[in-house]
Structure formats: C-alpha cells, structure tokens
Amino acid sequence: MKRIILMVLALSTTILTSVYAQDAKTKVEFNKTLNAYFDTKNALAKDNTALASTGAKNLLSSLSIFPVKSLSAAQQTTWNAQAEEIKKAATLIVSQKDLKEQRKSFGPLSSAMLKVARALKLNNNEVYIQYCPMAKKSWLNEVEDIQNPFYGSQMYDCGEVTETIKRK
C-alpha cells in the first residue's frame, strides 16, 4: 500500500512539475510576443517606419512559435481568433513603407492584442490600456505615460490610461 501511495505521489509531482514548466514557457513566450508588439508601438510613436516593420516581423515570429496548446480551451479560442487578425495586421505593417498606412494597420493589431492580453493575463509587468480620443483607438503600453502610436510626434502624449492589466 505504501508503495502505491509513493508511486501516486511521485506521478503527481511529475505531472505538476510538467504543467508548471509548460505554464512558465507559455508565459515567457507570451511576454516575448507582447514585447514585439511594444517595439512596434514604440517605433510608431517615434515616427520610425523601419523599426515598426522590424517590430512587426518579430511579432510574426513570436506568433509562429507560441505554445497555443498549453492554454486553456477558452484562452485557445481567443488566441486562435485574434492571432489571425494580428498576423494580418503585422504583415501589412512589415510590407508598408508609409507611416500613415502602418498606423492604419496598427489599429486592428492593437485591438486584437488587447483582447489577447485581457484573456490570457500572462504579462510579467503591468500593461496599460491607453485610448486616443482623436484616433478613437486603444493600444497597449508597457509604461503608464502616454506614447501615442497613432499620431507620434504630432501628439505624442495625447490620450489617457483607461485600464490596467495587473501583472500575473
């Protein structure tokens, strides 16, 4: 009987360790994806088309290796629906050389990333949801200070924090 209990405990420990390792990997990959998004956002806020393109390429790379199967069923549904939108918008940002066009594509990208961030809640640090009343669009930011990617140097600090996604 003791042998069976010890085997069950050992098996349980192994399973829990595996699940924790999977969760840790998922969190790391999500934060890489989030950072690639922030790089794209920061480049647009600084009016830099080349860096926006690079950030969007990195975002596409992160999406391609993200461990979707480690998410819960509800999270997978959200991820799968929004990942297509993110890919589509990021691909456009990579291919566009005009800042105005990149910013147009950034709107749907931000909308999809916002839904994913809210659903997964795997961020290492607080994430601020910010809103620009002029553009009528929201975006995610890694700092509380406004850095407007839709207007850049024209209205760098136009907007407000509307929500904070607490770190997990």
mmCIF file of C-alpha atoms in Angstrom:
data_model
loop_
_atom_site.group_PDB
_atom_site.id
_atom_site.type_symbol
_atom_site.label_atom_id
_atom_site.label_comp_id
_atom_site.label_asym_id
_atom_site.label_seq_id
_atom_site.Cartn_x
_atom_site.Cartn_y
_atom_site.Cartn_z
ATOM 1 C CA MET A 1 0.000 0.000 0.000
ATOM 2 C CA LYS A 2 2.827 2.390 0.880
ATOM 3 C CA ARG A 3 4.434 1.606 -2.459
ATOM 4 C CA ILE A 4 1.247 2.584 -4.330
ATOM 5 C CA ILE A 5 0.914 5.823 -2.382
ATOM 6 C CA LEU A 6 4.548 6.697 -3.090
ATOM 7 C CA MET A 7 4.073 5.939 -6.794
ATOM 8 C CA VAL A 8 0.947 8.130 -6.928
ATOM 9 C CA LEU A 9 2.802 10.960 -5.159
ATOM 10 C CA ALA A 10 5.768 10.645 -7.500
ATOM 11 C CA LEU A 11 3.492 10.623 -10.541
ATOM 12 C CA SER A 12 1.535 13.621 -9.231
ATOM 13 C CA THR A 13 4.751 15.540 -8.618
ATOM 14 C CA THR A 14 5.980 14.745 -12.117
ATOM 15 C CA ILE A 15 2.716 15.871 -13.680
ATOM 16 C CA LEU A 16 2.585 19.090 -11.645
ATOM 17 C CA THR A 17 6.205 19.866 -12.476
ATOM 18 C CA SER A 18 5.470 19.323 -16.162
ATOM 19 C CA VAL A 19 2.360 21.533 -16.037
ATOM 20 C CA TYR A 20 4.274 24.279 -14.210
ATOM 21 C CA ALA A 21 7.119 24.115 -16.750
ATOM 22 C CA GLN A 22 4.576 24.358 -19.569
ATOM 23 C CA ASP A 23 2.904 27.361 -17.914
ATOM 24 C CA ALA A 24 6.277 29.050 -17.401
ATOM 25 C CA LYS A 25 7.186 28.531 -21.073
ATOM 26 C CA THR A 26 3.811 29.881 -22.161
ATOM 27 C CA LYS A 27 4.298 32.958 -20.005
ATOM 28 C CA VAL A 28 7.798 33.553 -21.407
ATOM 29 C CA GLU A 29 6.551 33.240 -24.995
ATOM 30 C CA PHE A 30 3.563 35.499 -24.335
ATOM 31 C CA ASN A 31 5.839 38.188 -22.919
ATOM 32 C CA LYS A 32 8.124 37.917 -25.970
ATOM 33 C CA THR A 33 5.046 38.451 -28.133
ATOM 34 C CA LEU A 34 3.974 41.394 -26.010
ATOM 35 C CA ASN A 35 7.453 42.936 -26.210
ATOM 36 C CA ALA A 36 7.470 42.642 -30.006
ATOM 37 C CA TYR A 37 4.118 44.456 -30.018
ATOM 38 C CA PHE A 38 5.578 47.155 -27.719
ATOM 39 C CA ASP A 39 8.564 47.557 -30.075
ATOM 40 C CA THR A 40 6.162 48.136 -32.955
ATOM 41 C CA LYS A 41 4.100 50.589 -30.901
ATOM 42 C CA ASN A 42 7.191 52.478 -29.732
ATOM 43 C CA ALA A 43 8.509 52.783 -33.282
ATOM 44 C CA LEU A 44 5.212 54.230 -34.497
ATOM 45 C CA ALA A 45 5.132 56.635 -31.547
ATOM 46 C CA LYS A 46 8.598 57.809 -32.670
ATOM 47 C CA ASP A 47 7.558 58.035 -36.358
ATOM 48 C CA ASN A 48 10.040 55.308 -37.347
ATOM 49 C CA THR A 49 8.723 53.120 -40.178
ATOM 50 C CA ALA A 50 11.795 50.867 -40.363
ATOM 51 C CA LEU A 51 11.671 49.972 -36.664
ATOM 52 C CA ALA A 52 7.904 49.479 -36.856
ATOM 53 C CA SER A 53 8.486 46.976 -39.651
ATOM 54 C CA THR A 54 11.166 45.185 -37.607
ATOM 55 C CA GLY A 55 8.906 45.035 -34.551
ATOM 56 C CA ALA A 56 6.071 43.609 -36.632
ATOM 57 C CA LYS A 57 8.425 40.962 -38.107
ATOM 58 C CA ASN A 58 9.430 39.959 -34.578
ATOM 59 C CA LEU A 59 5.768 39.809 -33.616
ATOM 60 C CA LEU A 60 5.081 37.450 -36.525
ATOM 61 C CA SER A 61 7.984 35.242 -35.419
ATOM 62 C CA SER A 62 6.665 35.133 -31.849
ATOM 63 C CA LEU A 63 3.212 34.163 -33.063
ATOM 64 C CA SER A 64 4.583 31.293 -35.098
ATOM 65 C CA ILE A 65 6.254 29.613 -32.105
ATOM 66 C CA PHE A 66 3.669 30.391 -29.430
ATOM 67 C CA PRO A 67 2.651 27.217 -27.490
ATOM 68 C CA VAL A 68 -1.100 27.555 -28.066
ATOM 69 C CA LYS A 69 -1.873 24.015 -26.856
ATOM 70 C CA SER A 70 -0.724 24.915 -23.349
ATOM 71 C CA LEU A 71 -3.571 27.414 -22.995
ATOM 72 C CA SER A 72 -6.980 26.602 -21.545
ATOM 73 C CA ALA A 73 -9.786 25.906 -24.029
ATOM 74 C CA ALA A 74 -11.253 29.402 -23.592
ATOM 75 C CA GLN A 75 -7.835 31.016 -23.993
ATOM 76 C CA GLN A 76 -7.147 28.940 -27.120
ATOM 77 C CA THR A 77 -10.416 30.132 -28.651
ATOM 78 C CA THR A 78 -9.475 33.765 -28.046
ATOM 79 C CA TRP A 79 -5.888 33.225 -29.191
ATOM 80 C CA ASN A 80 -6.870 31.461 -32.408
ATOM 81 C CA ALA A 81 -9.444 34.096 -33.327
ATOM 82 C CA GLN A 82 -7.148 37.042 -32.605
ATOM 83 C CA ALA A 83 -3.876 35.552 -33.893
ATOM 84 C CA GLU A 84 -5.216 35.697 -37.449
ATOM 85 C CA GLU A 85 -6.023 39.398 -37.047
ATOM 86 C CA ILE A 86 -2.604 40.050 -35.514
ATOM 87 C CA LYS A 87 -0.843 38.212 -38.362
ATOM 88 C CA LYS A 88 -2.805 40.065 -40.999
ATOM 89 C CA ALA A 89 -2.124 43.497 -39.484
ATOM 90 C CA ALA A 90 1.540 42.769 -38.666
ATOM 91 C CA THR A 91 2.131 41.514 -42.213
ATOM 92 C CA LEU A 92 0.731 44.780 -43.563
ATOM 93 C CA ILE A 93 2.960 46.831 -41.251
ATOM 94 C CA VAL A 94 6.002 44.894 -42.476
ATOM 95 C CA SER A 95 5.120 45.496 -46.137
ATOM 96 C CA GLN A 96 4.105 49.158 -45.822
ATOM 97 C CA LYS A 97 6.709 51.900 -46.038
ATOM 98 C CA ASP A 98 4.309 54.796 -45.410
ATOM 99 C CA LEU A 99 3.888 55.799 -41.755
ATOM 100 C CA LYS A 100 0.212 56.672 -42.206
ATOM 101 C CA GLU A 101 -0.513 53.235 -43.655
ATOM 102 C CA GLN A 102 1.413 51.479 -40.900
ATOM 103 C CA ARG A 103 -0.625 53.368 -38.330
ATOM 104 C CA LYS A 104 -3.857 52.331 -40.054
ATOM 105 C CA SER A 105 -2.782 48.692 -39.764
ATOM 106 C CA PHE A 106 -1.743 49.194 -36.165
ATOM 107 C CA GLY A 107 -5.377 49.851 -35.157
ATOM 108 C CA PRO A 108 -6.611 46.288 -35.828
ATOM 109 C CA LEU A 109 -3.334 44.902 -34.462
ATOM 110 C CA SER A 110 -3.858 46.732 -31.177
ATOM 111 C CA SER A 111 -7.493 45.719 -30.959
ATOM 112 C CA ALA A 112 -6.566 42.041 -31.317
ATOM 113 C CA MET A 113 -3.593 42.253 -28.916
ATOM 114 C CA LEU A 114 -5.793 43.963 -26.351
ATOM 115 C CA LYS A 115 -8.278 41.064 -26.470
ATOM 116 C CA VAL A 116 -5.458 38.526 -26.131
ATOM 117 C CA ALA A 117 -3.805 40.343 -23.223
ATOM 118 C CA ARG A 118 -7.110 40.577 -21.350
ATOM 119 C CA ALA A 119 -7.922 36.899 -21.954
ATOM 120 C CA LEU A 120 -4.514 35.389 -21.173
ATOM 121 C CA LYS A 121 -3.339 37.635 -18.333
ATOM 122 C CA LEU A 122 0.193 36.237 -18.553
ATOM 123 C CA ASN A 123 2.041 39.557 -18.532
ATOM 124 C CA ASN A 124 5.121 39.829 -16.287
ATOM 125 C CA ASN A 125 4.554 43.539 -15.707
ATOM 126 C CA GLU A 126 1.552 45.789 -15.598
ATOM 127 C CA VAL A 127 0.182 46.615 -19.023
ATOM 128 C CA TYR A 128 -1.670 49.867 -19.543
ATOM 129 C CA ILE A 129 -4.551 50.159 -21.955
ATOM 130 C CA GLN A 130 -4.482 53.635 -23.394
ATOM 131 C CA TYR A 131 -7.003 55.453 -25.560
ATOM 132 C CA CYS A 132 -6.654 58.330 -28.011
ATOM 133 C CA PRO A 133 -9.888 60.296 -28.439
ATOM 134 C CA MET A 134 -8.612 61.820 -31.693
ATOM 135 C CA ALA A 135 -7.956 58.422 -33.318
ATOM 136 C CA LYS A 136 -10.791 56.746 -31.368
ATOM 137 C CA LYS A 137 -8.479 53.776 -30.811
ATOM 138 C CA SER A 138 -6.856 51.987 -27.899
ATOM 139 C CA TRP A 139 -3.436 50.371 -27.582
ATOM 140 C CA LEU A 140 -1.319 48.564 -25.007
ATOM 141 C CA ASN A 141 1.609 50.278 -23.351
ATOM 142 C CA GLU A 142 4.347 48.997 -21.070
ATOM 143 C CA VAL A 143 4.541 52.331 -19.218
ATOM 144 C CA GLU A 144 1.826 54.499 -17.745
ATOM 145 C CA ASP A 145 2.968 57.639 -19.597
ATOM 146 C CA ILE A 146 1.129 58.127 -22.863
ATOM 147 C CA GLN A 147 3.124 57.316 -26.022
ATOM 148 C CA ASN A 148 0.655 57.712 -28.848
ATOM 149 C CA PRO A 149 1.444 55.412 -31.807
ATOM 150 C CA PHE A 150 -1.413 56.822 -33.912
ATOM 151 C CA TYR A 151 -0.075 60.387 -34.024
ATOM 152 C CA GLY A 152 3.554 60.073 -32.933
ATOM 153 C CA SER A 153 5.421 63.372 -32.733
ATOM 154 C CA GLN A 154 2.299 65.323 -33.747
ATOM 155 C CA MET A 155 0.522 64.413 -30.496
ATOM 156 C CA TYR A 156 2.909 62.141 -28.629
ATOM 157 C CA ASP A 157 1.160 62.395 -25.268
ATOM 158 C CA CYS A 158 -2.432 62.606 -26.488
ATOM 159 C CA GLY A 159 -4.562 60.043 -24.738
ATOM 160 C CA GLU A 160 -5.416 58.542 -21.395
ATOM 161 C CA VAL A 161 -4.995 55.326 -19.449
ATOM 162 C CA THR A 162 -8.365 53.583 -19.399
ATOM 163 C CA GLU A 163 -7.433 50.279 -17.770
ATOM 164 C CA THR A 164 -4.520 48.426 -16.222
ATOM 165 C CA ILE A 165 -3.922 44.709 -16.684
ATOM 166 C CA LYS A 166 -2.189 43.666 -13.483
ATOM 167 C CA ARG A 167 0.952 41.568 -13.711
ATOM 168 C CA LYS A 168 0.498 37.891 -13.145
#
